[in-house]
Amino acid sequence: MSKSKIYLDGKWVAKEEAKISVFDHGVLYGDGVFEGIRAYDGVVFKLDEHMERLYRSARLISLTIPKSKDDMAAIVNEAIKINNLENAYIRLIVTRGIGDLGLDPRVCGTPSIVVIADQVALFPERCYKEGLEAVFVNTRRNVASALDPTIKSLNYLNNILAKIEANEKGVPEGIMLNTDGYVAECTGDNVFFVKGDTVVTPPVVAGVLEGITRAAVMDIIRTKTKYRIKEILFTPNEIFEADEVFFTGTAAEVIPVTRIDSRPIGKGTPGPVTLDLIGYFRELTKSGTHVRKR
Ligand code: PXG
């Protein structure tokens, strides 16, 4: 079996050699940005969209990535090829670079670029058939005026605190509210509910990451189905009154949610709209059909 190769600042190195300095501000302060990307059948899913989000995140923290988007996209493609992966999870990280013990980013040298391609850790198929259980957590989503949730930064403590709460309650995902009490998103997934023929998800101003899967699902709803899609603010009560709830994310794809805070959602089984969307999404990920037309 070939050993995994990791891209680190211009070189492909063995896993054991893929090391970052303890003076890198990514380590010292969580100062950096990242992306979590999937490849299906040898084709990277929504690569351009991931590149756009990465460079936007970097821009919003005043970090200049020392490579063009095209060069970065080529490295991501190379990462699956060099590791002989067809279906893979790719983690792309750009840190602020090596600095000193002060938090001033101006002292940092060149940002470090890391690309890891590995096997995907998937939810068991059972979760797609029976649905996931989730809870509302007490940890509120960061306010945009303090740390904008649309920035996919290395500072994930807000989400980790929420994840710890979900762990303590023995469920795989936690739903976070924003400081106004509206539903925002999960620790690593966006949230949707279905009521009648309308699919609802919080708008970006609720304090959510603009998920690539979220956008793909919204596009599917608009172009392939008769359902309506609305981005509106809503409270937990509307979730409990929903016919169906599902989450979207790079790792989870589209996953039904059938119990929240121990209460069944709808009939307590995955609903027809969610199952439809899972089908359409899986079709989209098949063999290259997800490549954006230029
Ligand atoms: N919200 C948050 C806070 C996220 O971190 C999503 C929504 C969904 O976005 P995408 O673009 O993936 O549809 C994310 C993404 C992991 C993992 O290993 C987490 C994410 C993506 C990939 C892997 O936990 N989160």
PDB file of C-alpha atoms and ligand atoms in Angstrom:
ATOM      1  CA  MET A   1       0.000   0.000   0.000  1.00  0.00           C
ATOM      2  CA  SER A   2       1.348   3.427  -0.893  1.00  0.00           C
ATOM      3  CA  LYS A   3       2.028   5.844   1.938  1.00  0.00           C
ATOM      4  CA  SER A   4      -0.077   8.968   2.173  1.00  0.00           C
ATOM      5  CA  LYS A   5       1.558  12.102   0.783  1.00  0.00           C
ATOM      6  CA  ILE A   6       0.746  15.507   2.166  1.00  0.00           C
ATOM      7  CA  TYR A   7       1.359  18.812   0.442  1.00  0.00           C
ATOM      8  CA  LEU A   8       3.279  21.167   2.712  1.00  0.00           C
ATOM      9  CA  ASP A   9       4.654  24.467   1.403  1.00  0.00           C
ATOM     10  CA  GLY A  10       5.625  23.313  -2.059  1.00  0.00           C
ATOM     11  CA  LYS A  11       6.636  19.736  -1.221  1.00  0.00           C
ATOM     12  CA  TRP A  12       4.850  16.387  -1.083  1.00  0.00           C
ATOM     13  CA  VAL A  13       5.936  14.820   2.178  1.00  0.00           C
ATOM     14  CA  ALA A  14       5.152  11.646   4.132  1.00  0.00           C
ATOM     15  CA  LYS A  15       2.543  11.932   6.885  1.00  0.00           C
ATOM     16  CA  GLU A  16       5.256  11.709   9.579  1.00  0.00           C
ATOM     17  CA  GLU A  17       7.103  14.657   8.057  1.00  0.00           C
ATOM     18  CA  ALA A  18       4.086  16.898   7.610  1.00  0.00           C
ATOM     19  CA  LYS A  19       4.837  19.181  10.572  1.00  0.00           C
ATOM     20  CA  ILE A  20       4.086  22.811  11.334  1.00  0.00           C
ATOM     21  CA  SER A  21       6.172  25.097  13.540  1.00  0.00           C
ATOM     22  CA  VAL A  22       4.913  25.772  17.056  1.00  0.00           C
ATOM     23  CA  PHE A  23       5.518  29.448  16.198  1.00  0.00           C
ATOM     24  CA  ASP A  24       3.030  29.321  13.337  1.00  0.00           C
ATOM     25  CA  HIS A  25       0.141  31.618  14.238  1.00  0.00           C
ATOM     26  CA  GLY A  26      -2.223  28.937  12.990  1.00  0.00           C
ATOM     27  CA  VAL A  27      -1.095  26.954  16.042  1.00  0.00           C
ATOM     28  CA  LEU A  28      -0.604  29.869  18.458  1.00  0.00           C
ATOM     29  CA  TYR A  29      -3.845  31.718  17.671  1.00  0.00           C
ATOM     30  CA  GLY A  30      -5.953  29.665  15.279  1.00  0.00           C
ATOM     31  CA  ASP A  31      -5.012  32.362  12.789  1.00  0.00           C
ATOM     32  CA  GLY A  32      -5.708  30.935   9.340  1.00  0.00           C
ATOM     33  CA  VAL A  33      -8.406  29.570   7.067  1.00  0.00           C
ATOM     34  CA  PHE A  34      -9.397  26.154   5.760  1.00  0.00           C
ATOM     35  CA  GLU A  35     -11.669  24.159   3.502  1.00  0.00           C
ATOM     36  CA  GLY A  36     -13.140  20.658   3.739  1.00  0.00           C
ATOM     37  CA  ILE A  37     -13.654  19.243   0.262  1.00  0.00           C
ATOM     38  CA  ARG A  38     -14.838  15.929  -1.229  1.00  0.00           C
ATOM     39  CA  ALA A  39     -13.842  14.047  -4.343  1.00  0.00           C
ATOM     40  CA  TYR A  40     -16.245  11.595  -5.949  1.00  0.00           C
ATOM     41  CA  ASP A  41     -15.053   9.075  -8.549  1.00  0.00           C
ATOM     42  CA  GLY A  42     -11.807  10.973  -8.982  1.00  0.00           C
ATOM     43  CA  VAL A  43     -13.447  14.365  -9.504  1.00  0.00           C
ATOM     44  CA  VAL A  44     -13.266  17.096  -6.869  1.00  0.00           C
ATOM     45  CA  PHE A  45     -16.780  18.280  -5.985  1.00  0.00           C
ATOM     46  CA  LYS A  46     -17.423  22.027  -6.499  1.00  0.00           C
ATOM     47  CA  LEU A  47     -13.722  22.836  -6.547  1.00  0.00           C
ATOM     48  CA  ASP A  48     -14.182  26.376  -7.901  1.00  0.00           C
ATOM     49  CA  GLU A  49     -16.725  27.165  -5.190  1.00  0.00           C
ATOM     50  CA  HIS A  50     -14.359  25.892  -2.482  1.00  0.00           C
ATOM     51  CA  MET A  51     -11.531  27.978  -3.936  1.00  0.00           C
ATOM     52  CA  GLU A  52     -13.720  31.064  -3.989  1.00  0.00           C
ATOM     53  CA  ARG A  53     -14.756  30.555  -0.363  1.00  0.00           C
ATOM     54  CA  LEU A  54     -11.148  29.932   0.733  1.00  0.00           C
ATOM     55  CA  TYR A  55      -9.844  33.103  -0.908  1.00  0.00           C
ATOM     56  CA  ARG A  56     -12.787  35.103   0.430  1.00  0.00           C
ATOM     57  CA  SER A  57     -12.158  33.804   3.969  1.00  0.00           C
ATOM     58  CA  ALA A  58      -8.471  34.696   3.585  1.00  0.00           C
ATOM     59  CA  ARG A  59      -9.291  38.185   2.295  1.00  0.00           C
ATOM     60  CA  LEU A  60     -11.610  38.825   5.242  1.00  0.00           C
ATOM     61  CA  ILE A  61      -8.798  38.078   7.702  1.00  0.00           C
ATOM     62  CA  SER A  62      -6.289  40.101   5.617  1.00  0.00           C
ATOM     63  CA  LEU A  63      -4.306  37.012   4.717  1.00  0.00           C
ATOM     64  CA  THR A  64      -2.755  36.933   1.260  1.00  0.00           C
ATOM     65  CA  ILE A  65      -2.470  33.377  -0.014  1.00  0.00           C
ATOM     66  CA  PRO A  66       0.883  33.122  -1.792  1.00  0.00           C
ATOM     67  CA  LYS A  67      -0.605  31.181  -4.723  1.00  0.00           C
ATOM     68  CA  SER A  68      -3.197  31.761  -7.388  1.00  0.00           C
ATOM     69  CA  LYS A  69      -6.605  30.064  -7.160  1.00  0.00           C
ATOM     70  CA  ASP A  70      -5.739  27.986 -10.228  1.00  0.00           C
ATOM     71  CA  ASP A  71      -2.442  26.791  -8.739  1.00  0.00           C
ATOM     72  CA  MET A  72      -4.210  25.937  -5.492  1.00  0.00           C
ATOM     73  CA  ALA A  73      -6.945  24.038  -7.365  1.00  0.00           C
ATOM     74  CA  ALA A  74      -4.224  22.113  -9.232  1.00  0.00           C
ATOM     75  CA  ILE A  75      -2.636  21.089  -5.907  1.00  0.00           C
ATOM     76  CA  VAL A  76      -6.023  19.832  -4.657  1.00  0.00           C
ATOM     77  CA  ASN A  77      -6.433  17.750  -7.834  1.00  0.00           C
ATOM     78  CA  GLU A  78      -2.874  16.465  -7.509  1.00  0.00           C
ATOM     79  CA  ALA A  79      -3.511  15.490  -3.865  1.00  0.00           C
ATOM     80  CA  ILE A  80      -6.078  12.859  -4.847  1.00  0.00           C
ATOM     81  CA  LYS A  81      -4.003  11.615  -7.803  1.00  0.00           C
ATOM     82  CA  ILE A  82      -0.742  11.268  -5.899  1.00  0.00           C
ATOM     83  CA  ASN A  83      -2.554   9.342  -3.154  1.00  0.00           C
ATOM     84  CA  ASN A  84      -4.463   7.129  -5.627  1.00  0.00           C
ATOM     85  CA  LEU A  85      -7.796   8.200  -4.187  1.00  0.00           C
ATOM     86  CA  GLU A  86     -11.062   8.227  -6.125  1.00  0.00           C
ATOM     87  CA  ASN A  87     -13.395   9.063  -3.280  1.00  0.00           C
ATOM     88  CA  ALA A  88     -11.686  11.246  -0.758  1.00  0.00           C
ATOM     89  CA  TYR A  89     -11.884  13.934   1.841  1.00  0.00           C
ATOM     90  CA  ILE A  90      -9.507  16.826   1.243  1.00  0.00           C
ATOM     91  CA  ARG A  91      -8.491  19.268   3.943  1.00  0.00           C
ATOM     92  CA  LEU A  92      -6.899  22.463   2.717  1.00  0.00           C
ATOM     93  CA  ILE A  93      -5.313  24.724   5.327  1.00  0.00           C
ATOM     94  CA  VAL A  94      -3.645  28.110   4.998  1.00  0.00           C
ATOM     95  CA  THR A  95      -2.074  29.405   8.199  1.00  0.00           C
ATOM     96  CA  ARG A  96      -0.776  32.897   8.916  1.00  0.00           C
ATOM     97  CA  GLY A  97       2.774  31.518   8.961  1.00  0.00           C
ATOM     98  CA  ILE A  98       5.628  31.603  11.430  1.00  0.00           C
ATOM     99  CA  GLY A  99       5.694  34.588  13.780  1.00  0.00           C
ATOM    100  CA  ASP A 100       6.612  35.257  17.382  1.00  0.00           C
ATOM    101  CA  LEU A 101       4.668  35.045  20.643  1.00  0.00           C
ATOM    102  CA  GLY A 102       2.796  38.280  19.971  1.00  0.00           C
ATOM    103  CA  LEU A 103      -0.488  38.079  18.104  1.00  0.00           C
ATOM    104  CA  ASP A 104       0.415  40.743  15.541  1.00  0.00           C
ATOM    105  CA  PRO A 105       0.124  39.038  12.138  1.00  0.00           C
ATOM    106  CA  ARG A 106       2.525  41.559  10.579  1.00  0.00           C
ATOM    107  CA  VAL A 107       5.522  39.728  12.046  1.00  0.00           C
ATOM    108  CA  CYS A 108       4.572  36.465  10.348  1.00  0.00           C
ATOM    109  CA  GLY A 109       6.465  35.228   7.340  1.00  0.00           C
ATOM    110  CA  THR A 110       4.896  33.425   4.419  1.00  0.00           C
ATOM    111  CA  PRO A 111       1.561  31.705   5.054  1.00  0.00           C
ATOM    112  CA  SER A 112       1.860  27.924   5.194  1.00  0.00           C
ATOM    113  CA  ILE A 113      -0.209  25.835   2.806  1.00  0.00           C
ATOM    114  CA  VAL A 114      -1.207  22.273   3.699  1.00  0.00           C
ATOM    115  CA  VAL A 115      -3.303  19.884   1.625  1.00  0.00           C
ATOM    116  CA  ILE A 116      -4.288  16.510   3.077  1.00  0.00           C
ATOM    117  CA  ALA A 117      -6.241  13.921   1.077  1.00  0.00           C
ATOM    118  CA  ASP A 118      -7.587  10.945   2.963  1.00  0.00           C
ATOM    119  CA  GLN A 119     -10.414   8.447   3.146  1.00  0.00           C
ATOM    120  CA  VAL A 120     -13.801   9.920   4.004  1.00  0.00           C
ATOM    121  CA  ALA A 121     -15.325   9.199   7.384  1.00  0.00           C
ATOM    122  CA  LEU A 122     -18.982   8.742   6.525  1.00  0.00           C
ATOM    123  CA  PHE A 123     -22.099   8.449   8.634  1.00  0.00           C
ATOM    124  CA  PRO A 124     -23.322   4.848   8.444  1.00  0.00           C
ATOM    125  CA  GLU A 125     -25.933   4.280   5.686  1.00  0.00           C
ATOM    126  CA  ARG A 126     -28.407   3.492   8.497  1.00  0.00           C
ATOM    127  CA  CYS A 127     -28.405   7.199   9.437  1.00  0.00           C
ATOM    128  CA  TYR A 128     -29.669   8.095   5.938  1.00  0.00           C
ATOM    129  CA  LYS A 129     -32.424   5.473   6.173  1.00  0.00           C
ATOM    130  CA  GLU A 130     -33.512   6.144   9.752  1.00  0.00           C
ATOM    131  CA  GLY A 131     -32.443   9.727  10.278  1.00  0.00           C
ATOM    132  CA  LEU A 132     -30.098  11.413  12.697  1.00  0.00           C
ATOM    133  CA  GLU A 133     -30.797  12.615  16.213  1.00  0.00           C
ATOM    134  CA  ALA A 134     -29.775  16.143  17.200  1.00  0.00           C
ATOM    135  CA  VAL A 135     -30.138  18.619  20.056  1.00  0.00           C
ATOM    136  CA  PHE A 136     -30.326  22.376  20.440  1.00  0.00           C
ATOM    137  CA  VAL A 137     -27.187  23.463  22.268  1.00  0.00           C
ATOM    138  CA  ASN A 138     -26.713  26.396  24.659  1.00  0.00           C
ATOM    139  CA  THR A 139     -23.597  27.725  22.924  1.00  0.00           C
ATOM    140  CA  ARG A 140     -24.711  30.572  20.656  1.00  0.00           C
ATOM    141  CA  ARG A 141     -23.213  31.021  17.189  1.00  0.00           C
ATOM    142  CA  ASN A 142     -20.555  33.733  17.062  1.00  0.00           C
ATOM    143  CA  VAL A 143     -21.945  37.146  16.242  1.00  0.00           C
ATOM    144  CA  ALA A 144     -20.799  38.387  12.849  1.00  0.00           C
ATOM    145  CA  SER A 145     -19.584  41.663  14.352  1.00  0.00           C
ATOM    146  CA  ALA A 146     -17.115  39.699  16.501  1.00  0.00           C
ATOM    147  CA  LEU A 147     -16.147  36.778  14.259  1.00  0.00           C
ATOM    148  CA  ASP A 148     -18.129  36.418  11.059  1.00  0.00           C
ATOM    149  CA  PRO A 149     -19.423  32.810  10.705  1.00  0.00           C
ATOM    150  CA  THR A 150     -19.074  33.129   6.903  1.00  0.00           C
ATOM    151  CA  ILE A 151     -15.295  33.055   7.416  1.00  0.00           C
ATOM    152  CA  LYS A 152     -14.119  29.445   7.532  1.00  0.00           C
ATOM    153  CA  SER A 153     -11.278  30.169   9.921  1.00  0.00           C
ATOM    154  CA  LEU A 154      -9.052  27.874  11.953  1.00  0.00           C
ATOM    155  CA  ASN A 155     -10.788  29.317  15.015  1.00  0.00           C
ATOM    156  CA  TYR A 156     -13.425  26.602  15.458  1.00  0.00           C
ATOM    157  CA  LEU A 157     -13.813  26.754  19.245  1.00  0.00           C
ATOM    158  CA  ASN A 158     -17.358  28.139  18.961  1.00  0.00           C
ATOM    159  CA  ASN A 159     -18.354  25.001  17.043  1.00  0.00           C
ATOM    160  CA  ILE A 160     -16.251  22.711  19.239  1.00  0.00           C
ATOM    161  CA  LEU A 161     -17.995  23.957  22.393  1.00  0.00           C
ATOM    162  CA  ALA A 162     -21.318  23.189  20.715  1.00  0.00           C
ATOM    163  CA  LYS A 163     -20.022  19.768  19.651  1.00  0.00           C
ATOM    164  CA  ILE A 164     -19.011  19.003  23.259  1.00  0.00           C
ATOM    165  CA  GLU A 165     -22.589  19.734  24.327  1.00  0.00           C
ATOM    166  CA  ALA A 166     -23.936  17.389  21.641  1.00  0.00           C
ATOM    167  CA  ASN A 167     -21.412  14.738  22.717  1.00  0.00           C
ATOM    168  CA  GLU A 168     -22.522  15.069  26.329  1.00  0.00           C
ATOM    169  CA  LYS A 169     -26.102  14.443  25.224  1.00  0.00           C
ATOM    170  CA  GLY A 170     -24.986  11.452  23.169  1.00  0.00           C
ATOM    171  CA  VAL A 171     -26.056  12.721  19.735  1.00  0.00           C
ATOM    172  CA  PRO A 172     -23.976  13.329  16.601  1.00  0.00           C
ATOM    173  CA  GLU A 173     -24.933  16.948  15.880  1.00  0.00           C
ATOM    174  CA  GLY A 174     -25.924  20.098  17.786  1.00  0.00           C
ATOM    175  CA  ILE A 175     -28.013  22.954  16.422  1.00  0.00           C
ATOM    176  CA  MET A 176     -26.853  26.436  17.399  1.00  0.00           C
ATOM    177  CA  LEU A 177     -29.018  29.531  17.725  1.00  0.00           C
ATOM    178  CA  ASN A 178     -27.730  33.034  17.138  1.00  0.00           C
ATOM    179  CA  THR A 179     -27.740  35.598  19.939  1.00  0.00           C
ATOM    180  CA  ASP A 180     -31.265  36.724  18.908  1.00  0.00           C
ATOM    181  CA  GLY A 181     -32.580  33.188  19.453  1.00  0.00           C
ATOM    182  CA  TYR A 182     -33.023  32.318  15.779  1.00  0.00           C
ATOM    183  CA  VAL A 183     -31.774  29.025  14.408  1.00  0.00           C
ATOM    184  CA  ALA A 184     -28.345  29.452  12.792  1.00  0.00           C
ATOM    185  CA  GLU A 185     -26.593  26.195  11.938  1.00  0.00           C
ATOM    186  CA  CYS A 186     -24.981  23.064  13.311  1.00  0.00           C
ATOM    187  CA  THR A 187     -21.387  22.519  14.400  1.00  0.00           C
ATOM    188  CA  GLY A 188     -20.390  21.372  10.898  1.00  0.00           C
ATOM    189  CA  ASP A 189     -23.615  21.359   8.877  1.00  0.00           C
ATOM    190  CA  ASN A 190     -26.298  23.725   7.642  1.00  0.00           C
ATOM    191  CA  VAL A 191     -29.908  23.155   8.695  1.00  0.00           C
ATOM    192  CA  PHE A 192     -33.125  23.005   6.636  1.00  0.00           C
ATOM    193  CA  PHE A 193     -36.769  22.230   7.457  1.00  0.00           C
ATOM    194  CA  VAL A 194     -39.709  21.322   5.247  1.00  0.00           C
ATOM    195  CA  LYS A 195     -43.273  22.544   5.774  1.00  0.00           C
ATOM    196  CA  GLY A 196     -45.765  21.608   3.073  1.00  0.00           C
ATOM    197  CA  ASP A 197     -44.072  22.227  -0.261  1.00  0.00           C
ATOM    198  CA  THR A 198     -41.658  24.817   1.142  1.00  0.00           C
ATOM    199  CA  VAL A 199     -38.083  24.158   2.179  1.00  0.00           C
ATOM    200  CA  VAL A 200     -36.674  26.707   4.620  1.00  0.00           C
ATOM    201  CA  THR A 201     -33.100  27.464   5.677  1.00  0.00           C
ATOM    202  CA  PRO A 202     -31.703  30.378   7.712  1.00  0.00           C
ATOM    203  CA  PRO A 203     -30.329  33.285   5.660  1.00  0.00           C
ATOM    204  CA  VAL A 204     -26.605  34.011   5.846  1.00  0.00           C
ATOM    205  CA  VAL A 205     -27.346  36.965   8.167  1.00  0.00           C
ATOM    206  CA  ALA A 206     -28.597  34.476  10.769  1.00  0.00           C
ATOM    207  CA  GLY A 207     -24.892  33.694  11.278  1.00  0.00           C
ATOM    208  CA  VAL A 208     -24.105  30.718   9.099  1.00  0.00           C
ATOM    209  CA  LEU A 209     -21.319  29.461   6.928  1.00  0.00           C
ATOM    210  CA  GLU A 210     -22.436  29.614   3.298  1.00  0.00           C
ATOM    211  CA  GLY A 211     -22.165  25.879   2.839  1.00  0.00           C
ATOM    212  CA  ILE A 212     -21.226  24.573  -0.589  1.00  0.00           C
ATOM    213  CA  THR A 213     -23.671  21.702  -0.023  1.00  0.00           C
ATOM    214  CA  ARG A 214     -26.329  24.208   1.130  1.00  0.00           C
ATOM    215  CA  ALA A 215     -25.938  26.110  -2.160  1.00  0.00           C
ATOM    216  CA  ALA A 216     -26.004  22.897  -4.218  1.00  0.00           C
ATOM    217  CA  VAL A 217     -29.201  21.738  -2.473  1.00  0.00           C
ATOM    218  CA  MET A 218     -30.873  25.140  -2.911  1.00  0.00           C
ATOM    219  CA  ASP A 219     -29.990  24.965  -6.596  1.00  0.00           C
ATOM    220  CA  ILE A 220     -31.432  21.432  -6.863  1.00  0.00           C
ATOM    221  CA  ILE A 221     -34.674  22.594  -5.215  1.00  0.00           C
ATOM    222  CA  ARG A 222     -34.978  25.521  -7.650  1.00  0.00           C
ATOM    223  CA  THR A 223     -34.085  23.670 -10.826  1.00  0.00           C
ATOM    224  CA  LYS A 224     -35.144  20.060 -10.318  1.00  0.00           C
ATOM    225  CA  THR A 225     -38.160  20.071  -7.996  1.00  0.00           C
ATOM    226  CA  LYS A 226     -41.550  21.704  -7.533  1.00  0.00           C
ATOM    227  CA  TYR A 227     -40.720  22.715  -3.959  1.00  0.00           C
ATOM    228  CA  ARG A 228     -40.104  26.307  -2.985  1.00  0.00           C
ATOM    229  CA  ILE A 229     -36.973  27.384  -1.159  1.00  0.00           C
ATOM    230  CA  LYS A 230     -36.999  30.245   1.330  1.00  0.00           C
ATOM    231  CA  GLU A 231     -34.164  31.783   3.319  1.00  0.00           C
ATOM    232  CA  ILE A 232     -35.870  33.188   6.397  1.00  0.00           C
ATOM    233  CA  LEU A 233     -35.207  33.516  10.114  1.00  0.00           C
ATOM    234  CA  PHE A 234     -37.021  30.989  12.297  1.00  0.00           C
ATOM    235  CA  THR A 235     -37.065  29.793  15.892  1.00  0.00           C
ATOM    236  CA  PRO A 236     -36.722  26.272  17.360  1.00  0.00           C
ATOM    237  CA  ASN A 237     -40.542  26.034  17.604  1.00  0.00           C
ATOM    238  CA  GLU A 238     -40.824  26.078  13.834  1.00  0.00           C
ATOM    239  CA  ILE A 239     -38.399  23.172  13.687  1.00  0.00           C
ATOM    240  CA  PHE A 240     -40.571  21.176  16.104  1.00  0.00           C
ATOM    241  CA  GLU A 241     -43.637  21.913  13.947  1.00  0.00           C
ATOM    242  CA  ALA A 242     -41.873  20.984  10.698  1.00  0.00           C
ATOM    243  CA  ASP A 243     -42.800  18.008   8.527  1.00  0.00           C
ATOM    244  CA  GLU A 244     -39.126  17.203   7.925  1.00  0.00           C
ATOM    245  CA  VAL A 245     -35.692  18.410   8.964  1.00  0.00           C
ATOM    246  CA  PHE A 246     -32.381  17.703   7.274  1.00  0.00           C
ATOM    247  CA  PHE A 247     -28.776  18.841   7.511  1.00  0.00           C
ATOM    248  CA  THR A 248     -26.318  19.486   4.692  1.00  0.00           C
ATOM    249  CA  GLY A 249     -22.536  19.456   4.702  1.00  0.00           C
ATOM    250  CA  THR A 250     -19.514  18.175   2.839  1.00  0.00           C
ATOM    251  CA  ALA A 251     -19.182  15.162   5.129  1.00  0.00           C
ATOM    252  CA  ALA A 252     -22.899  14.458   5.717  1.00  0.00           C
ATOM    253  CA  GLU A 253     -24.129  15.447   2.206  1.00  0.00           C
ATOM    254  CA  VAL A 254     -27.931  15.581   2.760  1.00  0.00           C
ATOM    255  CA  ILE A 255     -28.939  13.745   5.923  1.00  0.00           C
ATOM    256  CA  PRO A 256     -32.425  13.361   7.459  1.00  0.00           C
ATOM    257  CA  VAL A 257     -32.973  14.441  11.069  1.00  0.00           C
ATOM    258  CA  THR A 258     -35.803  12.584  12.782  1.00  0.00           C
ATOM    259  CA  ARG A 259     -35.404  13.451  16.484  1.00  0.00           C
ATOM    260  CA  ILE A 260     -34.423  16.724  18.109  1.00  0.00           C
ATOM    261  CA  ASP A 261     -34.230  17.140  21.902  1.00  0.00           C
ATOM    262  CA  SER A 262     -35.795  13.650  22.126  1.00  0.00           C
ATOM    263  CA  ARG A 263     -38.885  14.830  20.213  1.00  0.00           C
ATOM    264  CA  PRO A 264     -39.789  13.155  16.908  1.00  0.00           C
ATOM    265  CA  ILE A 265     -39.786  15.423  13.847  1.00  0.00           C
ATOM    266  CA  GLY A 266     -42.800  14.913  11.567  1.00  0.00           C
ATOM    267  CA  LYS A 267     -43.569  11.212  11.498  1.00  0.00           C
ATOM    268  CA  GLY A 268     -40.222  10.414  13.124  1.00  0.00           C
ATOM    269  CA  THR A 269     -38.885   8.893   9.907  1.00  0.00           C
ATOM    270  CA  PRO A 270     -37.094  10.497   6.917  1.00  0.00           C
ATOM    271  CA  GLY A 271     -39.672  12.365   4.836  1.00  0.00           C
ATOM    272  CA  PRO A 272     -40.284  12.270   1.077  1.00  0.00           C
ATOM    273  CA  VAL A 273     -38.774  15.689   0.345  1.00  0.00           C
ATOM    274  CA  THR A 274     -35.517  14.841   2.140  1.00  0.00           C
ATOM    275  CA  LEU A 275     -35.332  11.453   0.408  1.00  0.00           C
ATOM    276  CA  ASP A 276     -35.909  13.161  -2.959  1.00  0.00           C
ATOM    277  CA  LEU A 277     -33.108  15.626  -2.265  1.00  0.00           C
ATOM    278  CA  ILE A 278     -30.737  12.860  -1.161  1.00  0.00           C
ATOM    279  CA  GLY A 279     -31.404  11.182  -4.514  1.00  0.00           C
ATOM    280  CA  TYR A 280     -30.793  14.328  -6.535  1.00  0.00           C
ATOM    281  CA  PHE A 281     -27.677  15.173  -4.545  1.00  0.00           C
ATOM    282  CA  ARG A 282     -26.192  11.701  -5.067  1.00  0.00           C
ATOM    283  CA  GLU A 283     -26.886  12.028  -8.785  1.00  0.00           C
ATOM    284  CA  LEU A 284     -25.014  15.333  -8.790  1.00  0.00           C
ATOM    285  CA  THR A 285     -21.945  13.794  -7.187  1.00  0.00           C
ATOM    286  CA  LYS A 286     -21.744  11.023  -9.804  1.00  0.00           C
ATOM    287  CA  SER A 287     -18.901  11.049 -12.311  1.00  0.00           C
ATOM    288  CA  GLY A 288     -18.050  14.587 -13.132  1.00  0.00           C
ATOM    289  CA  THR A 289     -21.569  15.931 -13.623  1.00  0.00           C
ATOM    290  CA  HIS A 290     -20.895  18.301 -10.731  1.00  0.00           C
ATOM    291  CA  VAL A 291     -18.134  20.158 -12.561  1.00  0.00           C
ATOM    292  CA  ARG A 292     -19.133  23.750 -13.093  1.00  0.00           C
ATOM    293  CA  LYS A 293     -19.621  24.755 -16.725  1.00  0.00           C
ATOM    294  CA  ARG A 294     -17.415  27.687 -17.690  1.00  0.00           C
TER     295      ARG A 294
HETATM  296  N1  PXG B   1     -21.483  25.056   8.814  1.00  0.00           N
HETATM  297  C1  PXG B   1     -20.275  24.909   9.384  1.00  0.00           C
HETATM  298  C2  PXG B   1     -19.982  25.635  10.631  1.00  0.00           C
HETATM  299  C3  PXG B   1     -19.313  24.092   8.786  1.00  0.00           C
HETATM  300  O1  PXG B   1     -18.116  23.937   9.345  1.00  0.00           O
HETATM  301  C4  PXG B   1     -20.918  23.575   7.034  1.00  0.00           C
HETATM  302  C5  PXG B   1     -21.802  24.426   7.667  1.00  0.00           C
HETATM  303  C6  PXG B   1     -21.303  22.941   5.755  1.00  0.00           C
HETATM  304  O2  PXG B   1     -20.600  23.544   4.689  1.00  0.00           O
HETATM  305  P1  PXG B   1     -20.183  22.731   3.388  1.00  0.00           P
HETATM  306  O3  PXG B   1     -19.461  23.714   2.552  1.00  0.00           O
HETATM  307  O4  PXG B   1     -19.322  21.598   3.826  1.00  0.00           O
HETATM  308  O5  PXG B   1     -21.452  22.273   2.759  1.00  0.00           O
HETATM  309  C7  PXG B   1     -19.634  23.417   7.592  1.00  0.00           C
HETATM  310  C8  PXG B   1     -18.625  22.529   6.939  1.00  0.00           C
HETATM  311  C9  PXG B   1     -15.602  17.860   9.565  1.00  0.00           C
HETATM  312  C10 PXG B   1     -16.074  18.688   8.424  1.00  0.00           C
HETATM  313  O6  PXG B   1     -14.632  17.133   9.367  1.00  0.00           O
HETATM  314  C11 PXG B   1     -16.823  19.816   8.650  1.00  0.00           C
HETATM  315  C12 PXG B   1     -17.249  20.583   7.581  1.00  0.00           C
HETATM  316  C13 PXG B   1     -16.939  20.209   6.303  1.00  0.00           C
HETATM  317  C14 PXG B   1     -16.188  19.085   6.085  1.00  0.00           C
HETATM  318  C15 PXG B   1     -15.744  18.297   7.157  1.00  0.00           C
HETATM  319  O7  PXG B   1     -16.186  17.943  10.631  1.00  0.00           O
HETATM  320  N2  PXG B   1     -17.992  21.684   7.873  1.00  0.00           N
END
